[in-house]
Structure formats: structure tokens, C-alpha cells
Short mmCIF file of C-alpha atoms in Angstrom, two decimals:
data_model
loop_
_atom_site.label_atom_id
_atom_site.label_comp_id
_atom_site.label_asym_id
_atom_site.label_seq_id
_atom_site.Cartn_x
_atom_site.Cartn_y
_atom_site.Cartn_z
CA MET T 1327 1.90 31.47 -100.57
CA VAL T 1328 2.55 28.67 -103.02
CA PHE T 1329 6.05 27.84 -104.21
CA GLN T 1330 5.39 28.83 -107.82
CA SER T 1331 4.16 32.37 -107.02
CA TRP T 1332 6.25 35.50 -107.43
CA ASN T 1333 5.42 36.50 -103.85
CA PHE T 1334 7.03 33.31 -102.60
CA ILE T 1335 10.10 33.78 -104.81
CA LEU T 1336 10.57 37.26 -103.29
CA PHE T 1337 10.03 35.87 -99.79
CA LEU T 1338 12.56 33.08 -100.41
CA PHE T 1339 15.12 35.55 -101.80
CA ILE T 1340 14.90 37.69 -98.64
CA VAL T 1341 15.16 34.64 -96.37
CA PHE T 1342 18.11 33.30 -98.39
CA ILE T 1343 20.04 36.58 -98.10
CA MET T 1344 19.35 36.90 -94.36
CA ASN T 1345 20.26 33.26 -93.81
CA ALA T 1346 23.52 33.61 -95.72
CA MET T 1347 24.48 36.74 -93.71
CA THR T 1348 23.92 34.96 -90.37
CA LYS T 1349 26.40 32.71 -88.59
CA PRO T 1350 25.58 28.97 -89.03
CA GLN T 1351 24.80 28.45 -85.33
CA TRP T 1352 22.21 31.26 -85.40
CA ARG T 1353 20.52 30.47 -88.69
CA TRP T 1354 17.85 28.48 -86.89
CA LEU T 1355 16.47 31.80 -85.60
CA VAL T 1356 16.21 33.33 -89.09
CA LEU T 1357 14.47 30.24 -90.45
CA LEU T 1358 12.15 29.92 -87.45
CA VAL T 1359 10.96 33.54 -87.80
CA ALA T 1360 10.53 33.00 -91.54
CA SER T 1361 8.60 29.77 -90.96
CA TYR T 1362 6.23 31.32 -88.45
CA PHE T 1363 5.70 34.32 -90.73
CA PHE T 1364 5.02 32.00 -93.67
CA TYR T 1365 2.57 29.86 -91.71
CA GLY T 1366 1.01 32.89 -90.01
CA LEU T 1367 -0.21 34.10 -93.41
CA THR T 1368 -2.82 31.31 -93.26
CA GLY T 1369 -4.32 32.86 -90.10
CA TRP T 1370 -3.59 33.46 -86.44
CA LEU T 1371 -5.55 30.42 -85.18
CA PRO T 1372 -3.56 27.87 -87.22
CA LEU T 1373 -0.33 29.52 -86.02
CA ILE T 1374 -1.42 29.33 -82.37
CA LEU T 1375 -2.35 25.68 -82.86
CA LEU T 1376 1.06 24.97 -84.41
CA ILE T 1377 2.88 26.64 -81.50
CA PHE T 1378 0.71 24.78 -78.98
CA SER T 1379 1.45 21.43 -80.64
CA THR T 1380 5.15 22.29 -80.69
CA LEU T 1381 5.24 23.24 -76.99
CA LEU T 1382 3.28 20.14 -76.02
CA THR T 1383 5.52 17.63 -77.82
CA TYR T 1384 8.68 19.50 -76.83
CA GLN T 1385 7.74 19.24 -73.15
CA MET T 1386 6.67 15.62 -73.54
CA GLY T 1387 10.08 14.82 -75.03
CA ILE T 1388 11.86 16.52 -72.12
CA GLN T 1389 9.79 14.60 -69.57
CA LEU T 1390 10.30 11.27 -71.34
CA GLY T 1391 14.05 11.91 -71.36
CA ARG T 1392 14.07 12.48 -67.59
CA MET T 1393 12.05 9.40 -66.68
CA LYS T 1394 13.82 6.10 -66.16
CA ASP T 1395 10.89 3.94 -65.06
CA GLN T 1396 9.22 2.40 -68.12
CA LYS T 1397 5.92 2.12 -66.23
CA GLN T 1398 5.87 5.91 -65.95
CA ARG T 1399 7.15 6.60 -69.46
CA TYR T 1400 4.47 4.61 -71.28
CA PRO T 1401 1.45 6.52 -69.85
CA LEU T 1402 3.17 9.79 -70.76
CA LEU T 1403 3.65 8.55 -74.32
CA VAL T 1404 -0.05 7.62 -74.49
CA VAL T 1405 -1.06 11.07 -73.21
CA SER T 1406 1.19 12.76 -75.78
CA VAL T 1407 -0.21 10.72 -78.68
CA LEU T 1408 -3.80 11.20 -77.50
CA CYS T 1409 -3.33 14.98 -77.30
CA GLN T 1410 -2.10 15.06 -80.90
CA VAL T 1411 -4.91 12.76 -82.05
CA VAL T 1412 -7.49 14.95 -80.28
CA LEU T 1413 -6.13 18.04 -82.05
CA LEU T 1414 -6.44 16.26 -85.39
CA GLY T 1415 -9.89 15.00 -84.45
CA ILE T 1416 -11.21 18.45 -83.56
CA PHE T 1417 -9.79 20.41 -86.48
CA LYS T 1418 -9.78 17.82 -89.24
CA TYR T 1419 -12.38 15.14 -88.47
CA LEU T 1420 -15.16 16.97 -86.62
CA GLY T 1421 -17.34 17.08 -89.73
CA PHE T 1422 -16.77 13.36 -90.33
CA PHE T 1423 -17.75 12.54 -86.73
CA GLU T 1424 -20.84 14.72 -87.16
CA SER T 1425 -21.99 12.75 -90.22
CA VAL T 1426 -21.34 9.42 -88.45
CA TYR T 1427 -23.28 10.62 -85.39
CA GLN T 1428 -26.21 11.67 -87.57
CA TRP T 1429 -26.20 8.32 -89.33
CA VAL T 1430 -26.11 6.33 -86.06
CA VAL T 1431 -28.57 8.45 -84.05
CA GLY T 1432 -30.81 9.42 -86.95
CA LYS T 1433 -30.99 13.08 -85.95
CA ASN T 1434 -29.59 16.16 -87.64
CA VAL T 1435 -27.03 18.00 -85.53
CA SER T 1436 -25.06 21.14 -86.20
CA TRP T 1437 -21.55 21.13 -84.76
CA PRO T 1438 -19.13 24.06 -85.04
CA GLN T 1439 -17.44 24.33 -88.45
CA LEU T 1440 -13.72 24.83 -87.87
CA ILE T 1441 -11.11 25.72 -90.47
CA LEU T 1442 -8.65 23.00 -91.47
CA PRO T 1443 -5.16 24.27 -90.55
CA LEU T 1444 -2.79 23.91 -93.47
CA GLY T 1445 -0.41 20.94 -93.11
CA ILE T 1446 -1.80 19.79 -89.75
CA SER T 1447 -1.56 16.12 -90.74
CA PHE T 1448 2.09 16.55 -91.68
CA TYR T 1449 3.40 18.52 -88.71
CA THR T 1450 1.35 16.42 -86.27
CA PHE T 1451 2.94 13.21 -87.55
CA GLN T 1452 6.36 14.84 -87.60
CA SER T 1453 6.19 15.95 -83.96
CA MET T 1454 4.55 12.69 -82.93
CA GLY T 1455 7.41 10.80 -84.58
CA TYR T 1456 9.89 12.83 -82.49
CA VAL T 1457 8.12 11.77 -79.28
CA PHE T 1458 8.24 8.13 -80.40
CA ASP T 1459 11.96 8.47 -81.12
CA VAL T 1460 12.60 9.81 -77.62
CA TYR T 1461 10.41 7.10 -76.06
CA TYR T 1462 12.23 4.31 -77.92
CA LYS T 1463 15.57 6.01 -77.09
CA ILE T 1464 16.45 6.42 -80.75
CA ARG T 1465 17.55 9.94 -79.85
CA LYS T 1466 17.88 12.11 -76.78
CA PRO T 1467 15.28 14.82 -76.24
CA GLU T 1468 16.00 18.14 -77.92
CA VAL T 1469 16.61 20.70 -75.16
CA HIS T 1470 16.84 23.70 -77.48
CA TRP T 1471 13.24 24.83 -77.99
CA GLY T 1472 14.05 27.07 -80.96
CA ARG T 1473 15.67 24.30 -82.98
CA TYR T 1474 12.84 21.93 -82.13
CA ALA T 1475 10.27 24.55 -83.14
CA LEU T 1476 12.05 24.95 -86.48
CA PHE T 1477 12.03 21.16 -86.94
CA VAL T 1478 8.23 21.14 -86.59
CA SER T 1479 7.47 24.30 -88.58
CA PHE T 1480 10.16 24.47 -91.32
CA PHE T 1481 8.27 26.26 -94.08
CA PRO T 1482 9.37 24.30 -97.20
CA GLN T 1483 7.84 21.09 -95.85
CA ILE T 1484 5.05 22.13 -93.48
CA GLN T 1485 2.35 22.30 -96.15
CA SER T 1486 2.72 18.82 -97.66
CA GLY T 1487 5.86 17.23 -96.27
CA PRO T 1488 7.99 15.24 -96.68
CA ILE T 1489 7.46 14.22 -93.06
CA GLY T 1490 10.83 14.85 -91.43
CA ARG T 1491 12.52 12.49 -88.99
CA SER T 1492 14.15 13.90 -85.89
CA LYS T 1493 17.29 11.74 -86.02
CA LYS T 1494 18.19 13.11 -89.48
CA MET T 1495 16.91 16.67 -89.36
CA LEU T 1496 17.52 17.97 -85.83
CA PRO T 1497 21.33 17.47 -85.94
CA GLN T 1498 21.44 19.67 -89.08
CA LEU T 1499 19.85 22.55 -87.18
CA GLU T 1500 22.66 22.87 -84.64
CA SER T 1501 24.88 24.55 -87.23
CA ILE T 1502 23.11 25.00 -90.54
CA ALA T 1503 25.39 24.44 -93.52
CA THR T 1504 26.46 27.08 -96.00
CA VAL T 1505 25.49 26.15 -99.55
CA ASN T 1506 28.21 26.43 -102.18
CA PHE T 1507 27.49 27.66 -105.70
CA GLU T 1508 27.62 24.18 -107.23
CA ARG T 1509 24.91 22.90 -104.89
CA PHE T 1510 22.92 26.09 -105.46
CA ARG T 1511 22.90 25.35 -109.21
CA PHE T 1512 21.73 21.80 -108.51
CA TYR T 1513 18.86 23.00 -106.29
CA SER T 1514 17.84 25.52 -108.95
CA LEU T 1515 17.64 22.63 -111.43
CA LEU T 1516 15.68 20.50 -108.98
CA PHE T 1517 13.21 23.33 -108.34
CA SER T 1518 12.74 23.86 -112.09
CA TRP T 1519 12.25 20.12 -112.60
CA GLY T 1520 9.47 20.25 -110.02
CA LEU T 1521 7.96 23.32 -111.71
CA MET T 1522 7.98 21.47 -115.03
CA LYS T 1523 6.16 18.46 -113.57
CA LYS T 1524 3.58 20.75 -111.97
CA PHE T 1525 2.88 23.14 -114.87
CA VAL T 1526 3.53 21.02 -117.94
CA ILE T 1527 2.17 17.64 -116.80
CA ALA T 1528 0.03 17.72 -113.63
CA ASP T 1529 -1.95 20.89 -114.34
CA ARG T 1530 -2.38 20.00 -118.02
CA LEU T 1531 -3.78 16.59 -117.07
CA GLY T 1532 -6.25 18.29 -114.75
CA ASN T 1533 -7.98 19.80 -117.77
CA TYR T 1534 -8.87 16.29 -118.95
CA ILE T 1535 -9.70 14.83 -115.53
CA ASP T 1536 -11.82 17.41 -113.71
CA PRO T 1537 -14.73 17.52 -116.23
CA LEU T 1538 -15.10 13.72 -116.07
CA TYR T 1539 -15.34 13.63 -112.28
CA ASN T 1540 -17.88 16.46 -112.40
CA ALA T 1541 -20.09 14.39 -114.76
CA PRO T 1542 -19.11 10.73 -114.35
CA VAL T 1543 -22.18 9.03 -115.85
CA GLY T 1544 -22.48 8.10 -119.53
CA GLN T 1545 -18.77 8.21 -120.40
CA GLY T 1546 -18.21 4.47 -120.82
CA ALA T 1547 -15.36 2.16 -119.84
CA TRP T 1548 -12.83 3.33 -122.46
CA VAL T 1549 -13.07 6.99 -121.48
CA TRP T 1550 -12.82 6.13 -117.81
CA SER T 1551 -9.86 3.79 -118.34
CA TRP T 1552 -8.03 6.69 -119.97
CA THR T 1553 -9.11 9.12 -117.25
CA LEU T 1554 -8.04 6.85 -114.38
CA ALA T 1555 -4.60 6.45 -115.95
CA LEU T 1556 -4.32 10.22 -116.34
CA TYR T 1557 -5.27 10.90 -112.73
CA THR T 1558 -2.78 8.32 -111.48
CA LEU T 1559 -0.06 10.21 -113.33
CA GLN T 1560 -1.41 13.61 -112.30
CA LEU T 1561 -1.40 12.74 -108.62
CA TYR T 1562 2.18 11.51 -108.82
CA THR T 1563 3.57 14.39 -110.86
CA ASP T 1564 1.75 16.99 -108.75
CA PHE T 1565 2.87 15.57 -105.40
CA SER T 1566 6.41 14.68 -106.49
CA ALA T 1567 6.70 18.18 -107.98
CA TYR T 1568 5.92 19.66 -104.56
CA SER T 1569 8.41 17.30 -102.89
CA ASP T 1570 11.18 18.20 -105.37
CA MET T 1571 10.54 21.92 -104.90
CA ALA T 1572 10.49 21.54 -101.11
CA ARG T 1573 13.82 19.69 -101.22
CA ALA T 1574 15.29 22.41 -103.42
CA ILE T 1575 14.09 25.27 -101.19
CA ALA T 1576 15.36 23.54 -98.05
CA GLY T 1577 18.63 22.76 -99.80
CA VAL T 1578 19.44 26.37 -100.72
CA LEU T 1579 18.86 27.23 -97.05
CA GLY T 1580 21.37 24.58 -95.96
CA ILE T 1581 19.04 21.79 -94.82
CA GLU T 1582 18.65 18.40 -96.48
CA ILE T 1583 15.18 16.83 -96.36
CA PRO T 1584 14.43 13.35 -97.69
CA GLU T 1585 13.21 12.29 -101.10
CA ASN T 1586 9.57 11.25 -101.11
CA PHE T 1587 9.27 9.00 -104.17
CA LEU T 1588 11.21 6.20 -105.80
CA TYR T 1589 9.53 5.83 -109.20
CA PRO T 1590 6.38 4.19 -107.80
CA TYR T 1591 4.89 3.26 -111.18
CA LYS T 1592 7.77 0.85 -111.74
CA ALA T 1593 6.47 -1.18 -108.78
CA ASN T 1594 5.69 -4.83 -109.58
CA ASN T 1595 3.14 -5.32 -106.77
CA ILE T 1596 1.30 -3.30 -104.13
CA THR T 1597 3.90 -4.06 -101.46
CA ASP T 1598 6.60 -2.68 -103.75
CA PHE T 1599 4.39 0.31 -104.56
CA TRP T 1600 4.24 1.33 -100.90
CA ARG T 1601 8.02 1.03 -100.70
CA ARG T 1602 8.22 3.64 -103.46
CA TRP T 1603 5.19 5.92 -102.88
CA HIS T 1604 5.16 8.78 -100.33
CA LEU T 1605 8.26 7.39 -98.63
CA SER T 1606 8.12 9.67 -95.62
CA LEU T 1607 4.56 8.60 -94.76
CA SER T 1608 5.00 4.91 -95.52
CA GLY T 1609 8.25 4.88 -93.50
CA TRP T 1610 6.53 6.64 -90.60
CA LEU T 1611 3.66 4.13 -90.61
CA ARG T 1612 6.10 1.21 -90.82
CA ASP T 1613 8.25 2.38 -87.91
CA TYR T 1614 5.62 3.75 -85.53
CA ILE T 1615 2.48 1.72 -86.31
CA TYR T 1616 3.19 -1.50 -88.20
CA THR T 1617 6.33 -2.63 -86.34
CA PRO T 1618 5.06 -1.92 -82.77
CA VAL T 1619 1.75 -3.70 -83.50
CA LEU T 1620 3.57 -6.63 -85.12
CA PHE T 1621 5.87 -7.10 -82.12
CA GLY T 1622 3.13 -6.37 -79.61
CA PHE T 1623 1.03 -9.26 -80.95
CA LYS T 1624 3.87 -11.53 -82.16
CA LYS T 1625 2.52 -14.49 -80.17
CA TYR T 1626 -0.36 -14.66 -82.67
CA LYS T 1627 2.17 -15.19 -85.52
CA GLU T 1628 0.37 -14.70 -88.84
CA GLY T 1629 -2.53 -13.08 -87.01
CA ALA T 1630 -0.12 -10.36 -85.88
CA ILE T 1631 0.82 -9.64 -89.51
CA VAL T 1632 -2.82 -9.40 -90.52
CA LEU T 1633 -3.65 -7.11 -87.60
CA ALA T 1634 -0.59 -4.90 -88.20
CA ILE T 1635 -1.41 -4.46 -91.90
CA VAL T 1636 -5.08 -3.68 -91.27
CA ILE T 1637 -4.41 -1.16 -88.48
CA THR T 1638 -1.59 0.51 -90.41
CA PHE T 1639 -3.56 1.07 -93.59
CA VAL T 1640 -6.81 2.04 -91.93
CA ILE T 1641 -4.77 4.77 -90.18
CA CYS T 1642 -3.16 5.59 -93.55
CA GLY T 1643 -6.60 6.06 -95.10
CA ILE T 1644 -7.97 8.13 -92.22
CA TRP T 1645 -4.82 10.30 -92.18
CA HIS T 1646 -5.55 11.41 -95.73
CA GLY T 1647 -8.89 12.94 -94.92
CA ALA T 1648 -12.21 13.01 -93.12
CA LYS T 1649 -14.17 11.18 -95.81
CA ILE T 1650 -15.45 7.63 -96.01
CA THR T 1651 -13.66 7.30 -99.37
CA PHE T 1652 -10.29 7.55 -97.63
CA VAL T 1653 -11.28 4.99 -95.01
CA VAL T 1654 -12.32 2.61 -97.78
CA PHE T 1655 -9.04 3.36 -99.57
CA GLY T 1656 -7.10 2.21 -96.51
CA ILE T 1657 -9.20 -0.95 -96.16
CA VAL T 1658 -8.71 -1.78 -99.85
CA GLN T 1659 -4.94 -1.33 -99.55
CA ALA T 1660 -4.89 -3.65 -96.53
CA ALA T 1661 -6.93 -6.25 -98.44
CA LEU T 1662 -4.57 -6.10 -101.42
CA LEU T 1663 -1.49 -6.49 -99.22
CA LEU T 1664 -3.04 -9.43 -97.39
CA PHE T 1665 -3.90 -11.02 -100.74
CA GLU T 1666 -0.27 -10.64 -101.83
CA TYR T 1667 0.92 -12.14 -98.56
CA ALA T 1668 -1.43 -15.12 -98.94
CA THR T 1669 -0.48 -15.77 -102.58
CA LYS T 1670 3.27 -15.25 -102.31
CA SER T 1671 4.23 -18.89 -102.98
CA TRP T 1672 1.76 -19.12 -105.87
CA ARG T 1673 3.17 -15.97 -107.49
CA GLU T 1674 6.75 -17.17 -107.01
CA LYS T 1675 5.81 -20.38 -108.83
CA TRP T 1676 4.51 -18.44 -111.83
CA GLN T 1677 7.57 -16.21 -111.75
CA SER T 1678 9.82 -19.27 -112.09
CA LEU T 1679 7.76 -20.61 -115.04
CA LEU T 1680 7.51 -17.40 -117.11
CA PRO T 1681 10.33 -15.43 -118.77
CA SER T 1682 11.69 -12.88 -116.30
CA SER T 1683 11.13 -9.80 -118.50
CA PHE T 1684 7.58 -10.88 -119.39
CA TYR T 1685 6.64 -11.55 -115.76
CA GLN T 1686 8.16 -8.26 -114.62
CA GLY T 1687 6.44 -6.25 -117.34
CA LEU T 1688 3.09 -7.93 -116.70
CA SER T 1689 3.43 -7.33 -112.94
CA VAL T 1690 4.21 -3.63 -113.43
CA CYS T 1691 1.23 -3.17 -115.77
CA LEU T 1692 -1.18 -5.01 -113.46
CA THR T 1693 0.04 -3.01 -110.48
CA PHE T 1694 -0.50 0.25 -112.36
CA VAL T 1695 -4.05 -0.80 -113.27
CA VAL T 1696 -4.89 -1.77 -109.68
CA VAL T 1697 -3.39 1.45 -108.29
CA SER T 1698 -5.34 3.50 -110.84
CA PHE T 1699 -8.60 1.92 -109.70
CA CYS T 1700 -7.72 2.50 -106.06
CA PHE T 1701 -7.11 6.20 -106.73
CA ILE T 1702 -10.77 6.60 -107.68
CA LEU T 1703 -11.26 6.74 -103.91
CA PHE T 1704 -8.72 9.59 -103.74
CA ARG T 1705 -10.33 11.75 -106.38
CA ALA T 1706 -14.06 11.08 -105.98
CA ASP T 1707 -15.99 13.32 -103.59
CA ASP T 1708 -18.12 10.51 -102.13
CA MET T 1709 -18.97 6.82 -102.41
CA THR T 1710 -21.89 7.59 -104.74
CA THR T 1711 -19.44 8.97 -107.30
CA VAL T 1712 -17.18 5.95 -106.78
CA GLN T 1713 -20.11 3.63 -107.45
CA GLN T 1714 -21.07 5.56 -110.58
CA ILE T 1715 -17.54 5.31 -111.98
CA VAL T 1716 -17.27 1.59 -111.25
CA MET T 1717 -20.60 0.98 -112.97
CA GLU T 1718 -19.28 2.74 -116.07
CA PHE T 1719 -16.93 -0.23 -116.59
CA LEU T 1720 -19.91 -2.37 -117.52
CA ASP T 1721 -20.19 -0.39 -120.78
CA TRP T 1722 -17.38 -1.16 -123.26
CA ASP T 1723 -18.99 0.58 -126.23
CA TRP T 1724 -16.47 2.55 -128.34
CA THR T 1725 -18.94 5.32 -129.21
CA PRO T 1726 -18.42 7.55 -126.10
CA PHE T 1727 -14.65 7.32 -126.60
CA LYS T 1728 -14.95 8.37 -130.25
CA VAL T 1729 -17.05 11.35 -129.16
CA TYR T 1730 -14.46 12.13 -126.48
CA LEU T 1731 -11.64 12.09 -129.04
CA GLY T 1732 -13.61 14.43 -131.25
CA GLU T 1733 -14.28 16.87 -128.42
CA LYS T 1734 -10.73 16.84 -127.08
CA ASN T 1735 -9.03 16.74 -130.50
CA ALA T 1736 -7.43 13.39 -131.32
CA SER T 1737 -4.09 14.97 -132.30
CA ARG T 1738 -3.82 16.63 -128.86
CA ILE T 1739 -4.59 13.31 -127.20
CA LEU T 1740 -1.85 11.67 -129.25
CA GLY T 1741 0.59 14.40 -128.27
CA LEU T 1742 -0.36 13.95 -124.62
CA VAL T 1743 0.21 10.20 -124.86
CA VAL T 1744 3.66 10.75 -126.40
CA MET T 1745 4.57 13.24 -123.64
CA LEU T 1746 3.48 10.88 -120.86
CA VAL T 1747 5.28 7.88 -122.37
CA LEU T 1748 8.48 9.92 -122.69
CA PHE T 1749 8.15 11.10 -119.10
CA ILE T 1750 7.59 7.58 -117.71
CA VAL T 1751 10.45 6.09 -119.74
CA PHE T 1752 13.02 8.83 -119.16
CA GLU T 1753 12.11 10.24 -115.72
CA GLU T 1754 14.67 8.17 -113.82
CA ARG T 1755 17.43 8.93 -116.35
CA ILE T 1756 16.69 12.64 -116.28
CA GLU T 1757 16.75 12.78 -112.48
CA ARG T 1758 20.00 10.81 -112.45
CA LYS T 1759 21.51 13.38 -114.82
CA LEU T 1760 20.28 16.22 -112.61
CA ASN T 1761 22.20 14.65 -109.72
CA GLU T 1762 25.31 13.71 -111.67
CA VAL T 1763 25.98 16.78 -113.82
CA THR T 1764 28.27 19.25 -112.05
CA SER T 1765 29.40 21.34 -115.01
CA GLY T 1766 27.96 24.83 -114.76
CA LYS T 1767 27.68 24.95 -118.54
CA TRP T 1768 25.54 21.80 -118.74
CA GLN T 1769 23.49 22.76 -115.69
CA GLY T 1770 22.75 26.11 -117.30
CA LEU T 1771 21.69 24.40 -120.53
CA MET T 1772 19.38 21.99 -118.67
CA LEU T 1773 17.89 24.87 -116.68
CA ALA T 1774 17.25 26.84 -119.88
CA LEU T 1775 15.56 23.79 -121.46
CA LEU T 1776 13.29 23.26 -118.46
CA LEU T 1777 12.29 26.92 -118.25
CA SER T 1778 11.66 27.01 -122.01
CA LEU T 1779 9.48 23.93 -121.77
CA ILE T 1780 7.49 25.54 -118.95
CA GLY T 1781 7.07 28.73 -120.96
CA ILE T 1782 5.96 26.90 -124.11
CA ALA T 1783 3.84 24.04 -122.74
CA GLY T 1784 3.00 25.00 -119.16
CA VAL T 1785 -0.57 25.49 -117.96
CA LEU T 1786 -0.46 28.47 -115.61
CA GLY T 1787 -3.04 29.63 -113.09
CA LYS T 1788 -3.63 26.49 -110.99
CA ASP T 1789 -1.87 27.38 -107.78
CA GLU T 1790 -2.57 24.74 -105.17
CA PHE T 1791 -1.07 21.27 -105.02
CA ILE T 1792 -3.37 18.26 -104.67
CA TYR T 1793 -1.92 17.20 -101.33
CA PHE T 1794 -2.70 20.59 -99.72
CA GLN T 1795 -6.11 19.13 -98.84
CA PHE T 1796 -4.48 16.57 -96.55
#
């Protein structure tokens, strides 16, 4: 079930009523049953795999909490991480390993084709993060299996995050809060805001993007410049829409989960972009990959920084999917971050020479352009398509763009540009108002406006979110 379906709304209504009728200390049971039912709709094998992963990391946490000798704790941590990595490798990357094996050996092989369990990358990282927290003694092991199982499987976030952190989420599950009517109104607004971003912006942009990626050759640089900018905005609005809706659903059930974005297209460099984009993943990689590698190799000084960045972003790329395009994406991000690190003093010099507003505006625009090019690797099916798109930027003839405007209707393109500019300029202000307004009258007016906008301008029928594939 997807969040924007009527079946899910009915399911959420039933869970909300049952949750509200249950004592706070027992609400974990209602939500755990609901989460397993929700996930079980994808199939019995994914549900068994989820329960197995939960039992494994739960037991590993208990054992790590009992052990005092660091020499014994470290091997157990390695075993726990390897078990999770093996699960990911079998169910998510088997096809990728098959293609690599064929390329190296030069023989065609046929390995079993397994289904990709929904959200496996997210709940694996979430449970793995819990084990790391116990190992580093950030928190004590969770002895209550039911609450830990809910932490791993909580249905609003299991499909596409945000990736929860044990130190913030597990304490909430001991006695789940009762949501007052004021907060309920806010979460309704937040959910509708997410719906608006999904239906009115992300899915509408898909109508302009998908045909170009299906036939990338012969479009020219101007058409592709426009298309790359559209996909960059589509990816953000689609994913942030899911994150907002997940926060809203969790909130009405009494659980706070973290925000996942901080206006990433206001970033003035790639480092700043990763401080704003997919916060739960970038924070996870920083705390459990980058920092341990950096300190583990600190004697190599700058070499440790280089190694930590490369390892972190190669893992980031691989985490996104079993395709060479994602691996290349991670390598490119690492290269860009290393370039920024190497040119920091040079950029600071230019910053001191140029007017502050001009330098900031130029940096934001350049960052957006670079990010848009990088996201070709996200959207393209293979490296051949990536190469074809890059080659299109050798042709700066206006003719294909004029044809494109004629086919798509220039007035609609203009309207789309106006809508996107308004969204980019006013997004932060609108979200601030959503958080600040407490008057039921104003909240009702804003909710009516959002629902009206969805009804008038929404593109209905595209159910899945982009990040479901990860």
C-alpha cells in the first residue's frame, strides 16, 4: 500500500483508533502488529527476512551489552555487520555480482533471481546502526524484543526511511505519546503538503522527464539542460514528499521521526549539499563509516581524510542500488568532495574578493548545475544511456528545443517554470508557516488550499515513490 491510496487511509484510520484506545505502555504492540501486517502485504518471504534480521541484531545487541572485554566485542560486531551485508548482498546485489562474474570470467551464468524486499536497504541500515550504538556504548541494549522489533519495522518509515536512530526513537516506544488535537491538525497539514509535492510537482514533472530518458539521442543540449533541472527537482519533491508524509503518519500515532531534508538546493557547495540532502542517510554514513575510518587511519593525516571520503561515498553509491551507475555516482561524489577539500583556500580567497551576495548566488547556481549532472547517474538505466546524454551536450543548436517547445506547448512550459520558481523561492517560508501556525482557523484554510491545489493541478495515477527502488 502506498500512502496516497484509499486503502492505506482506511488502514491508517483503523490503526489510529486502536492506538488511541490502548494504554501508552501497550501501544507498541498495536503498532508492531500493524507494521508486520503492512509489510506482510509485500509477501511472506520479505516478512520472514525482516523478522530474521530483527532477531539477529536484537540478539547481537544483547550479547554486546553483556561483554566487557573489547577483544571479544569487536569480532561480534564484525559478525553482526557481515550478516547484514550478506543479506543485502544476496537479495539486492546478486544480479550485480552475476554481471561482474560474467564480465571477469567471460562465461554466461544463470544465478537464482530473487525478489528485492521492499525497504531492505533502510531497515538493514537502521538495525545495523543500533548495533553500532550498543558497541560504542551510545546506548544500552534494548531488552524488550517487541519495542525493538517495532523500531526496525515501523510501517511509516520502513519503505523509504527516514533511517531512524536508536537513541532518539527507542525511548519513545516505552510509553507512546497521545497526540492532542492541535498536533493532529499540524500532521494533517504536513501530510497534505507532502501530497501536494508528490501529485502537483513530482508526478507532473515525470511527464516531461520519462520520454527523454526513453529516447535520449537527438534532443540537443538545451532540451537536456532543461530535463536535468526538472529531474533534480522531481527527485527532491518526490522523496521529500514521502518523508513529510512518513513524519505526519508517525506523528499522529505518537512517534516523532526526523526530518530528512534541509532545503538542499540552497547548498553553496557539494559538502553543504550532503549536509542538507537525505539527512538520515548522510548522518548514518558520517557517524558509522566516515568517522570510524577517519580515526582508524588518523596517523596518515590527510590520507585518512581522502580514504574516509572515498570509502564513505562508494558505500553511499552501492547502497542506492545494484547498478554500475550508482557505483560511479558514489565515486563522482567522492571526487567532488576531495576537489572542494583541495581548493578550500583558493575558494576562500575568491569569496573575500567578490561581493558576498554575488559569490553566494553563483555558488548555489553552480552547485545546482553540478548536482543535476550527477543525478544523470541516478535516473539512467545504464552507463550507455549516461554516455549518450553527456554526448548530447556537444550539440547546442536551438532547433531541437524549439521543436520541444512546440510539442509540449510553450505556454505550459512557461506555467511550469513559474510554478517551480515559486516553489523554490517560497518552500522554506511555507514550511515555516506550517510549523508556526497554531490557529485552527488558519490551519483549516491552509489545508483547504492544499487539497484544492491537489484537486485542480494534481497528476493522479502514479503510485510509487522514486526511492522505493532503493
